[in-house]
Amino acid sequence: MGKDYEKLAPKYRLLLGPGPVEVASRVLNVMSNPLYGHLDPKFLEITNETMKLLRYTFQTENQLTLPMSGTGSAGMETVMVNLLEEGDRAIICVNGVFGERMRDVASRCGAEVISVEAPWGKVIDPEDVRRAFKEAPGKVKLVGIVHAETSTGVKQPIEEISQIVKEHDALMVVDAVTSLGGVDLKIDEWGIDACYSGSQKALSCPPGLSPLTMGVKALEVIDNRKTKVQSWYLDLSMIKNYWSKERVYHHTAPINMIYALREALLMVYEEGLDERFRRHQLNSNAFVAGIEAMGMKMAVEEKEYRLPTLNAVKIPDEIDDYQVRSYLLDKYGIEIGGGLGDFKGKVWRVGLMGESSKRNNVILLLNALGDALMQQGYKVDFRLAIEAILDIYDI
Ligand SMILES: *Cc1c(COP(=O)(O)O)cnc(C)c1O
């Protein structure tokens, strides 16, 4: 056992996949601080500050803004189980794996789900959402959409769809797992009623928490439910009484994860949202320029709909997906993501989020990828990639 343990001791990896991503040492360090009890006044101060920092990051005044225990999927499930009841109608937008997952979760709540679809790699067309409302046989309670579709690298414009949702007096639900802290996301200004994210993506924290925010309209819907939320663990009507003045025990808060999230959010605050979005865009632009200079293409054709946090690259025809990813991992200790669903074997997913979004990482990855491709006989001059990105970085 002892020897095995040593053998399994984690080694350094450069995480450039869809998450988890790099975590700053100051975030890892606070996780080893002594534990407080979850009702200790000192810990409650930390939770208060965490909520404040989350409001800053979500760009919202919403009182109910807190980290749910669990990963991003727990946030998705929390929103759906609290807002939907048996027989409700929901429009779910699907153009990738996470839209599919949202549709699955909504239908498990007993809702009648209407899908609005777009091909993988394309955005959802607001007119299709308008048509879905028109054709729906009755009242639609909510519309769910993914802001940053991590399976395809699509950045979905939110405002126009949110406007349509408002016109029909429905709730706007947004999955911001791969955008919060890396891509502009304005909860209040864009009229988003409920939104959730994950700690291990652009916030650059270990996995385990799901930041969530809900506005008053969504809270009213919860207050007026006819039935109890079917999930005891994710019932916000109880959880909100811990994350407020009442401080009623519901389940034990994951103390050390909250230390970590607070520290990661402090880093977001210190950098400033505008600067952080600029950095993510710059590093993504450089990466894309390098990929294109090497003769490859991005999976999302239209530039304005590409996510800076998750860069999906089309795998050249003659190249073996798995061989390249194993080579990067074995020779360089670099992890990138493979394709999911329809994109399996067809794209690489390169995460440049949070701490991973750095100039040195872009340069290293392009070189390493060039090397891996040459090993498979792909003709590429990756000096061209370096020239292309030096222009972008202006060095
Ligand atoms: C990662 C991700 C999720 C799920 O998050 P987990 O932390 O893996 O549970 C949901 N939606 C999107 C868009 C994601 O990228």
Tab-separated table of C-alpha atoms and ligand atoms in Angstrom:
chain	number	residue	atom	x	y	z
A	1	MET	CA	0.000	0.000	0.000
A	2	GLY	CA	2.706	2.486	1.009
A	3	LYS	CA	4.653	2.005	-2.215
A	4	ASP	CA	1.503	2.181	-4.279
A	5	TYR	CA	0.666	5.398	-2.585
A	6	GLU	CA	3.978	6.904	-3.663
A	7	LYS	CA	3.450	5.621	-7.168
A	8	LEU	CA	0.122	7.375	-7.262
A	9	ALA	CA	1.404	10.680	-5.866
A	10	PRO	CA	0.119	13.290	-8.337
A	11	LYS	CA	2.670	14.764	-10.734
A	12	TYR	CA	2.594	18.214	-12.256
A	13	ARG	CA	0.443	18.580	-15.341
A	14	LEU	CA	-0.164	21.608	-17.497
A	15	LEU	CA	-3.961	21.516	-17.728
A	16	LEU	CA	-5.099	23.018	-21.032
A	17	GLY	CA	-8.319	21.074	-21.440
A	18	PRO	CA	-11.996	21.827	-20.752
A	19	GLY	CA	-11.451	21.840	-16.973
A	20	PRO	CA	-10.149	21.423	-14.389
A	21	VAL	CA	-7.499	23.980	-15.293
A	22	GLU	CA	-4.429	25.366	-13.540
A	23	VAL	CA	-4.974	26.532	-9.977
A	24	ALA	CA	-2.824	29.308	-8.499
A	25	SER	CA	-0.659	28.246	-5.565
A	26	ARG	CA	-2.279	30.837	-3.307
A	27	VAL	CA	-5.621	29.109	-3.927
A	28	LEU	CA	-4.170	25.656	-3.202
A	29	ASN	CA	-2.432	27.003	-0.102
A	30	VAL	CA	-5.568	28.327	1.587
A	31	MET	CA	-7.119	24.868	1.303
A	32	SER	CA	-4.648	23.634	3.920
A	33	ASN	CA	-5.691	26.275	6.449
A	34	PRO	CA	-7.229	25.004	9.708
A	35	LEU	CA	-10.884	24.127	9.582
A	36	TYR	CA	-13.572	26.273	11.118
A	37	GLY	CA	-16.931	24.844	12.044
A	38	HIS	CA	-19.535	25.804	9.476
A	39	LEU	CA	-21.401	27.978	11.988
A	40	ASP	CA	-18.287	29.641	13.449
A	41	PRO	CA	-18.722	33.444	13.201
A	42	LYS	CA	-15.263	33.680	11.599
A	43	PHE	CA	-16.270	31.225	8.909
A	44	LEU	CA	-19.539	33.060	8.366
A	45	GLU	CA	-17.517	36.201	7.612
A	46	ILE	CA	-15.705	34.223	4.934
A	47	THR	CA	-18.991	33.041	3.445
A	48	ASN	CA	-20.295	36.636	3.427
A	49	GLU	CA	-17.267	37.819	1.546
A	50	THR	CA	-17.543	34.898	-0.858
A	51	MET	CA	-21.113	35.935	-1.675
A	52	LYS	CA	-20.021	39.549	-2.228
A	53	LEU	CA	-17.227	38.467	-4.541
A	54	LEU	CA	-19.629	36.206	-6.437
A	55	ARG	CA	-22.011	39.142	-6.957
A	56	TYR	CA	-19.105	41.148	-8.365
A	57	THR	CA	-18.117	38.318	-10.712
A	58	PHE	CA	-21.687	37.625	-11.853
A	59	GLN	CA	-22.257	41.417	-12.206
A	60	THR	CA	-25.430	41.211	-10.165
A	61	GLU	CA	-27.158	42.641	-7.111
A	62	ASN	CA	-29.083	39.383	-6.567
A	63	GLN	CA	-29.306	38.595	-2.859
A	64	LEU	CA	-29.430	34.874	-3.581
A	65	THR	CA	-25.913	34.397	-4.954
A	66	LEU	CA	-24.039	31.481	-3.417
A	67	PRO	CA	-21.844	28.470	-4.132
A	68	MET	CA	-23.813	25.218	-4.266
A	69	SER	CA	-22.004	22.138	-2.941
A	70	GLY	CA	-21.141	20.007	-5.946
A	71	THR	CA	-19.745	20.558	-9.433
A	72	GLY	CA	-21.312	22.525	-12.282
A	73	SER	CA	-23.875	19.811	-12.933
A	74	ALA	CA	-25.189	20.281	-9.380
A	75	GLY	CA	-25.814	23.930	-10.275
A	76	MET	CA	-27.705	22.865	-13.396
A	77	GLU	CA	-29.797	20.409	-11.427
A	78	THR	CA	-30.451	22.944	-8.650
A	79	VAL	CA	-31.882	25.486	-11.069
A	80	MET	CA	-34.092	22.950	-12.823
A	81	VAL	CA	-35.438	21.091	-9.775
A	82	ASN	CA	-36.271	24.342	-8.005
A	83	LEU	CA	-37.921	26.124	-10.937
A	84	LEU	CA	-39.749	23.249	-12.614
A	85	GLU	CA	-42.679	21.164	-11.433
A	86	GLU	CA	-44.420	18.197	-13.001
A	87	GLY	CA	-46.326	19.326	-16.098
A	88	ASP	CA	-44.520	22.680	-16.546
A	89	ARG	CA	-43.334	23.563	-20.026
A	90	ALA	CA	-39.693	24.489	-20.759
A	91	ILE	CA	-37.861	25.487	-23.924
A	92	ILE	CA	-34.309	24.153	-23.907
A	93	CYS	CA	-31.766	25.251	-26.511
A	94	VAL	CA	-29.516	22.434	-27.701
A	95	ASN	CA	-26.384	22.824	-29.837
A	96	GLY	CA	-23.973	20.586	-27.936
A	97	VAL	CA	-23.515	18.140	-25.063
A	98	PHE	CA	-24.374	20.560	-22.271
A	99	GLY	CA	-27.603	21.685	-23.922
A	100	GLU	CA	-28.468	17.988	-24.239
A	101	ARG	CA	-27.718	17.500	-20.562
A	102	MET	CA	-29.905	20.457	-19.605
A	103	ARG	CA	-32.746	18.987	-21.657
A	104	ASP	CA	-32.323	15.640	-19.895
A	105	VAL	CA	-32.340	17.260	-16.450
A	106	ALA	CA	-35.438	19.349	-17.288
A	107	SER	CA	-37.343	16.318	-18.545
A	108	ARG	CA	-36.424	14.351	-15.412
A	109	CYS	CA	-38.213	17.094	-13.455
A	110	GLY	CA	-41.400	16.022	-15.223
A	111	ALA	CA	-41.454	19.071	-17.486
A	112	GLU	CA	-42.724	19.017	-21.043
A	113	VAL	CA	-39.577	19.999	-22.923
A	114	ILE	CA	-39.545	21.795	-26.267
A	115	SER	CA	-36.121	21.702	-27.950
A	116	VAL	CA	-34.726	24.527	-30.039
A	117	GLU	CA	-31.741	23.127	-31.873
A	118	ALA	CA	-28.802	24.355	-33.921
A	119	PRO	CA	-26.024	22.316	-35.543
A	120	TRP	CA	-22.910	21.713	-33.445
A	121	GLY	CA	-20.512	24.633	-33.828
A	122	LYS	CA	-23.341	27.116	-34.547
A	123	VAL	CA	-25.219	29.498	-32.245
A	124	ILE	CA	-28.922	29.265	-31.446
A	125	ASP	CA	-30.941	31.635	-33.641
A	126	PRO	CA	-33.190	33.971	-31.572
A	127	GLU	CA	-35.914	33.651	-34.248
A	128	ASP	CA	-36.091	29.917	-33.537
A	129	VAL	CA	-36.762	30.688	-29.866
A	130	ARG	CA	-39.496	33.158	-30.898
A	131	ARG	CA	-41.079	30.495	-33.094
A	132	ALA	CA	-40.951	27.917	-30.289
A	133	PHE	CA	-42.943	30.283	-28.052
A	134	LYS	CA	-45.488	30.825	-30.844
A	135	GLU	CA	-45.927	27.122	-31.490
A	136	ALA	CA	-46.026	26.080	-27.830
A	137	PRO	CA	-49.518	24.819	-26.869
A	138	GLY	CA	-49.591	26.987	-23.731
A	139	LYS	CA	-47.555	28.893	-21.173
A	140	VAL	CA	-43.794	28.330	-21.167
A	141	LYS	CA	-42.212	28.628	-17.722
A	142	LEU	CA	-38.537	28.939	-18.608
A	143	VAL	CA	-35.983	28.970	-21.380
A	144	GLY	CA	-32.618	27.295	-20.767
A	145	ILE	CA	-29.539	28.069	-22.818
A	146	VAL	CA	-25.788	27.480	-22.580
A	147	HIS	CA	-23.667	30.649	-22.731
A	148	ALA	CA	-20.383	28.813	-23.293
A	149	GLU	CA	-20.940	25.420	-24.948
A	150	THR	CA	-17.802	23.587	-23.831
A	151	SER	CA	-18.357	20.692	-26.236
A	152	THR	CA	-18.160	22.906	-29.348
A	153	GLY	CA	-16.433	26.169	-28.341
A	154	VAL	CA	-19.482	28.294	-29.225
A	155	LYS	CA	-20.138	31.571	-27.414
A	156	GLN	CA	-23.889	32.187	-27.443
A	157	PRO	CA	-25.157	35.799	-27.552
A	158	ILE	CA	-27.698	36.089	-24.730
A	159	GLU	CA	-29.346	39.514	-24.825
A	160	GLU	CA	-31.676	39.153	-27.810
A	161	ILE	CA	-32.989	35.795	-26.638
A	162	SER	CA	-33.427	37.152	-23.123
A	163	GLN	CA	-35.561	39.963	-24.563
A	164	ILE	CA	-37.827	37.434	-26.315
A	165	VAL	CA	-38.111	35.425	-23.090
A	166	LYS	CA	-39.169	38.589	-21.220
A	167	GLU	CA	-41.838	39.375	-23.836
A	168	HIS	CA	-43.378	35.986	-23.052
A	169	ASP	CA	-43.096	36.409	-19.299
A	170	ALA	CA	-40.882	33.338	-18.888
A	171	LEU	CA	-37.673	32.874	-16.894
A	172	MET	CA	-34.264	33.099	-18.573
A	173	VAL	CA	-31.897	30.359	-17.345
A	174	VAL	CA	-28.250	30.434	-18.396
A	175	ASP	CA	-25.459	27.859	-18.037
A	176	ALA	CA	-22.296	29.912	-17.524
A	177	VAL	CA	-20.009	27.098	-16.408
A	178	THR	CA	-17.247	27.927	-18.913
A	179	SER	CA	-17.825	31.667	-19.151
A	180	LEU	CA	-18.040	33.045	-15.593
A	181	GLY	CA	-14.780	34.864	-14.885
A	182	GLY	CA	-13.461	34.506	-18.456
A	183	VAL	CA	-16.110	35.978	-20.757
A	184	ASP	CA	-18.343	38.992	-20.134
A	185	LEU	CA	-21.579	37.897	-18.455
A	186	LYS	CA	-23.977	40.546	-17.145
A	187	ILE	CA	-26.700	38.884	-15.097
A	188	ASP	CA	-28.703	42.021	-14.260
A	189	GLU	CA	-28.179	44.003	-17.454
A	190	TRP	CA	-29.022	41.045	-19.690
A	191	GLY	CA	-32.137	40.099	-17.696
A	192	ILE	CA	-30.965	36.635	-16.643
A	193	ASP	CA	-33.222	35.170	-13.932
A	194	ALA	CA	-31.120	32.173	-12.933
A	195	CYS	CA	-27.539	31.239	-13.718
A	196	TYR	CA	-25.012	28.685	-12.520
A	197	SER	CA	-21.325	28.014	-13.066
A	198	GLY	CA	-18.518	25.729	-11.899
A	199	SER	CA	-15.435	26.401	-9.788
A	200	GLN	CA	-12.910	24.513	-11.946
A	201	LYS	CA	-13.275	26.342	-15.243
A	202	ALA	CA	-12.555	30.048	-15.815
A	203	LEU	CA	-12.546	30.699	-12.043
A	204	SER	CA	-9.446	28.499	-11.743
A	205	CYS	CA	-10.333	26.734	-8.525
A	206	PRO	CA	-10.464	22.966	-7.898
A	207	PRO	CA	-13.767	21.256	-8.786
A	208	GLY	CA	-16.454	20.924	-6.126
A	209	LEU	CA	-18.516	24.110	-6.016
A	210	SER	CA	-21.128	25.542	-8.318
A	211	PRO	CA	-21.662	29.312	-8.044
A	212	LEU	CA	-25.323	30.133	-8.547
A	213	THR	CA	-27.414	33.284	-8.692
A	214	MET	CA	-31.174	33.862	-8.856
A	215	GLY	CA	-33.230	37.007	-9.178
A	216	VAL	CA	-36.479	37.908	-7.417
A	217	LYS	CA	-38.696	36.647	-10.241
A	218	ALA	CA	-37.165	33.184	-9.982
A	219	LEU	CA	-37.461	33.278	-6.184
A	220	GLU	CA	-41.153	34.108	-6.477
A	221	VAL	CA	-41.607	31.047	-8.657
A	222	ILE	CA	-39.962	28.929	-5.954
A	223	ASP	CA	-42.102	30.530	-3.226
A	224	ASN	CA	-45.254	29.737	-5.201
A	225	ARG	CA	-44.520	26.081	-5.905
A	226	LYS	CA	-47.449	23.716	-5.517
A	227	THR	CA	-45.201	20.785	-4.599
A	228	LYS	CA	-42.002	20.349	-2.605
A	229	VAL	CA	-38.717	20.312	-4.551
A	230	GLN	CA	-38.103	16.595	-5.176
A	231	SER	CA	-34.431	16.881	-4.186
A	232	TRP	CA	-33.947	17.509	-0.494
A	233	TYR	CA	-30.232	18.255	-0.910
A	234	LEU	CA	-30.681	20.872	-3.635
A	235	ASP	CA	-33.794	22.598	-2.225
A	236	LEU	CA	-32.961	26.318	-2.305
A	237	SER	CA	-35.822	27.247	0.011
A	238	MET	CA	-33.813	25.535	2.780
A	239	ILE	CA	-30.285	26.212	1.528
A	240	LYS	CA	-30.921	29.959	1.356
A	241	ASN	CA	-31.508	29.962	5.110
A	242	TYR	CA	-27.880	29.018	5.670
A	243	TRP	CA	-26.557	31.567	3.164
A	244	SER	CA	-28.433	34.468	4.823
A	245	LYS	CA	-28.850	36.075	8.243
A	246	GLU	CA	-30.766	33.073	9.604
A	247	ARG	CA	-27.773	30.753	9.331
A	248	VAL	CA	-29.799	27.591	9.731
A	249	TYR	CA	-27.929	24.320	9.327
A	250	HIS	CA	-28.947	22.404	6.222
A	251	HIS	CA	-25.864	20.438	5.220
A	252	THR	CA	-22.248	20.941	6.265
A	253	ALA	CA	-20.624	23.565	4.073
A	254	PRO	CA	-17.472	22.262	2.319
A	255	ILE	CA	-15.245	24.539	4.392
A	256	ASN	CA	-11.908	24.243	2.595
A	257	MET	CA	-13.449	24.455	-0.849
A	258	ILE	CA	-15.046	27.710	0.209
A	259	TYR	CA	-11.646	29.003	1.361
A	260	ALA	CA	-10.370	28.147	-2.111
A	261	LEU	CA	-13.267	29.733	-3.957
A	262	ARG	CA	-12.965	32.927	-1.958
A	263	GLU	CA	-9.266	33.147	-2.797
A	264	ALA	CA	-9.878	32.435	-6.503
A	265	LEU	CA	-12.605	35.106	-6.570
A	266	LEU	CA	-10.282	37.566	-4.844
A	267	MET	CA	-7.869	37.005	-7.714
A	268	VAL	CA	-10.673	37.807	-10.164
A	269	TYR	CA	-11.444	40.977	-8.215
A	270	GLU	CA	-7.810	42.079	-7.978
A	271	GLU	CA	-7.293	41.597	-11.696
A	272	GLY	CA	-10.618	43.272	-12.522
A	273	LEU	CA	-13.235	41.814	-14.833
A	274	ASP	CA	-12.385	43.971	-17.857
A	275	GLU	CA	-8.700	43.136	-17.688
A	276	ARG	CA	-9.490	39.480	-17.172
A	277	PHE	CA	-11.766	39.335	-20.225
A	278	ARG	CA	-9.111	41.188	-22.273
A	279	ARG	CA	-6.429	38.676	-21.229
A	280	HIS	CA	-8.596	35.676	-22.132
A	281	GLN	CA	-9.420	37.186	-25.535
A	282	LEU	CA	-5.797	38.050	-26.280
A	283	ASN	CA	-4.446	34.587	-25.481
A	284	SER	CA	-7.220	32.948	-27.462
A	285	ASN	CA	-6.582	35.224	-30.454
A	286	ALA	CA	-2.904	34.275	-30.348
A	287	PHE	CA	-3.666	30.574	-30.095
A	288	VAL	CA	-6.112	30.703	-33.011
A	289	ALA	CA	-3.622	32.668	-35.141
A	290	GLY	CA	-1.012	29.992	-34.426
A	291	ILE	CA	-3.380	27.134	-35.305
A	292	GLU	CA	-4.414	28.806	-38.561
A	293	ALA	CA	-0.781	29.562	-39.449
A	294	MET	CA	-0.128	25.824	-39.123
A	295	GLY	CA	-2.858	25.176	-41.691
A	296	MET	CA	-5.552	23.971	-39.277
A	297	LYS	CA	-9.088	25.258	-38.718
A	298	MET	CA	-11.247	26.102	-35.733
A	299	ALA	CA	-14.493	24.143	-35.252
A	300	VAL	CA	-16.498	27.384	-34.928
A	301	GLU	CA	-16.284	29.190	-38.268
A	302	GLU	CA	-17.596	32.627	-37.312
A	303	LYS	CA	-14.995	34.512	-35.284
A	304	GLU	CA	-17.465	36.483	-33.183
A	305	TYR	CA	-19.051	33.272	-31.858
A	306	ARG	CA	-15.797	31.666	-30.716
A	307	LEU	CA	-15.248	31.243	-27.017
A	308	PRO	CA	-11.919	32.573	-25.741
A	309	THR	CA	-12.019	30.148	-22.817
A	310	LEU	CA	-12.557	26.957	-24.842
A	311	ASN	CA	-10.879	26.735	-28.225
A	312	ALA	CA	-12.095	23.856	-30.378
A	313	VAL	CA	-9.660	22.880	-33.142
A	314	LYS	CA	-10.649	20.610	-36.043
A	315	ILE	CA	-8.370	17.575	-36.141
A	316	PRO	CA	-6.739	17.298	-39.594
A	317	ASP	CA	-8.065	14.273	-41.536
A	318	GLU	CA	-4.960	12.107	-41.485
A	319	ILE	CA	-4.219	12.682	-37.796
A	320	ASP	CA	-5.060	10.284	-34.968
A	321	ASP	CA	-6.716	12.155	-32.105
A	322	TYR	CA	-5.673	9.827	-29.313
A	323	GLN	CA	-2.029	9.517	-30.441
A	324	VAL	CA	-1.572	13.276	-30.381
A	325	ARG	CA	-3.153	13.703	-26.968
A	326	SER	CA	-1.110	10.860	-25.466
A	327	TYR	CA	2.069	12.300	-26.973
A	328	LEU	CA	1.356	15.702	-25.426
A	329	LEU	CA	0.696	14.087	-22.056
A	330	ASP	CA	3.699	11.731	-22.097
A	331	LYS	CA	6.331	14.042	-23.578
A	332	TYR	CA	5.218	17.413	-22.278
A	333	GLY	CA	2.867	16.739	-19.371
A	334	ILE	CA	0.226	18.766	-21.219
A	335	GLU	CA	-3.436	17.790	-21.117
A	336	ILE	CA	-5.855	18.945	-23.806
A	337	GLY	CA	-9.389	17.668	-24.256
A	338	GLY	CA	-10.751	15.331	-26.911
A	339	GLY	CA	-14.123	15.748	-28.580
A	340	LEU	CA	-17.464	14.873	-26.960
A	341	GLY	CA	-20.588	13.472	-28.611
A	342	ASP	CA	-20.844	14.391	-32.310
A	343	PHE	CA	-17.340	15.892	-32.116
A	344	LYS	CA	-15.648	12.773	-30.711
A	345	GLY	CA	-12.416	12.143	-32.636
A	346	LYS	CA	-13.078	15.291	-34.693
A	347	VAL	CA	-11.915	18.156	-32.482
A	348	TRP	CA	-9.440	18.971	-29.761
A	349	ARG	CA	-10.697	21.181	-26.984
A	350	VAL	CA	-8.078	23.582	-25.697
A	351	GLY	CA	-8.957	25.403	-22.511
A	352	LEU	CA	-7.285	28.742	-22.003
A	353	MET	CA	-9.075	29.762	-18.832
A	354	GLY	CA	-8.132	31.388	-15.571
A	355	GLU	CA	-4.529	30.633	-14.653
A	356	SER	CA	-4.155	28.532	-17.810
A	357	SER	CA	-4.745	31.577	-20.022
A	358	LYS	CA	-1.126	32.697	-20.296
A	359	ARG	CA	1.190	33.686	-23.125
A	360	ASN	CA	3.814	31.092	-22.191
A	361	ASN	CA	1.213	28.322	-22.273
A	362	VAL	CA	0.061	29.348	-25.740
A	363	ILE	CA	3.628	29.327	-27.063
A	364	LEU	CA	4.483	26.011	-25.393
A	365	LEU	CA	1.312	24.285	-26.572
A	366	LEU	CA	1.710	25.413	-30.192
A	367	ASN	CA	5.285	24.086	-30.202
A	368	ALA	CA	4.315	20.824	-28.546
A	369	LEU	CA	1.351	20.355	-30.876
A	370	GLY	CA	3.592	21.080	-33.870
A	371	ASP	CA	5.984	18.411	-32.619
A	372	ALA	CA	3.176	15.893	-32.047
A	373	LEU	CA	1.768	16.506	-35.528
A	374	MET	CA	5.178	16.118	-37.188
A	375	GLN	CA	5.555	12.767	-35.422
A	376	GLN	CA	2.534	11.656	-37.417
A	377	GLY	CA	3.887	12.940	-40.694
A	378	TYR	CA	1.769	16.105	-40.822
A	379	LYS	CA	3.710	18.706	-42.800
A	380	VAL	CA	3.854	21.797	-40.672
A	381	ASP	CA	6.279	24.624	-40.136
A	382	PHE	CA	5.496	25.755	-36.655
A	383	ARG	CA	7.864	28.687	-36.901
A	384	LEU	CA	4.982	30.210	-38.875
A	385	ALA	CA	2.777	29.787	-35.820
A	386	ILE	CA	5.306	31.531	-33.625
A	387	GLU	CA	5.636	34.417	-36.074
A	388	ALA	CA	1.859	34.786	-36.211
A	389	ILE	CA	1.478	34.966	-32.457
A	390	LEU	CA	4.409	37.293	-31.876
A	391	ASP	CA	2.531	39.789	-34.036
A	392	ILE	CA	-0.523	39.475	-31.807
A	393	TYR	CA	1.428	39.841	-28.596
A	394	ASP	CA	3.421	42.659	-30.173
A	395	ILE	CA	6.787	41.228	-29.091
B	1	LIG	C1	-18.272	21.431	-17.334
B	1	LIG	C2	-19.629	21.886	-17.699
B	1	LIG	C3	-20.773	21.478	-17.000
B	1	LIG	C4	-20.743	20.439	-15.918
B	1	LIG	O1	-19.896	20.776	-14.924
B	1	LIG	P1	-19.270	19.620	-13.974
B	1	LIG	O2	-18.415	20.469	-13.085
B	1	LIG	O3	-18.496	18.706	-14.856
B	1	LIG	O4	-20.369	18.969	-13.276
B	1	LIG	C5	-21.997	22.013	-17.365
B	1	LIG	N1	-22.100	22.888	-18.374
B	1	LIG	C6	-21.021	23.288	-19.083
B	1	LIG	C7	-21.211	24.267	-20.189
B	1	LIG	C8	-19.762	22.790	-18.768
B	1	LIG	O5	-18.716	23.190	-19.464
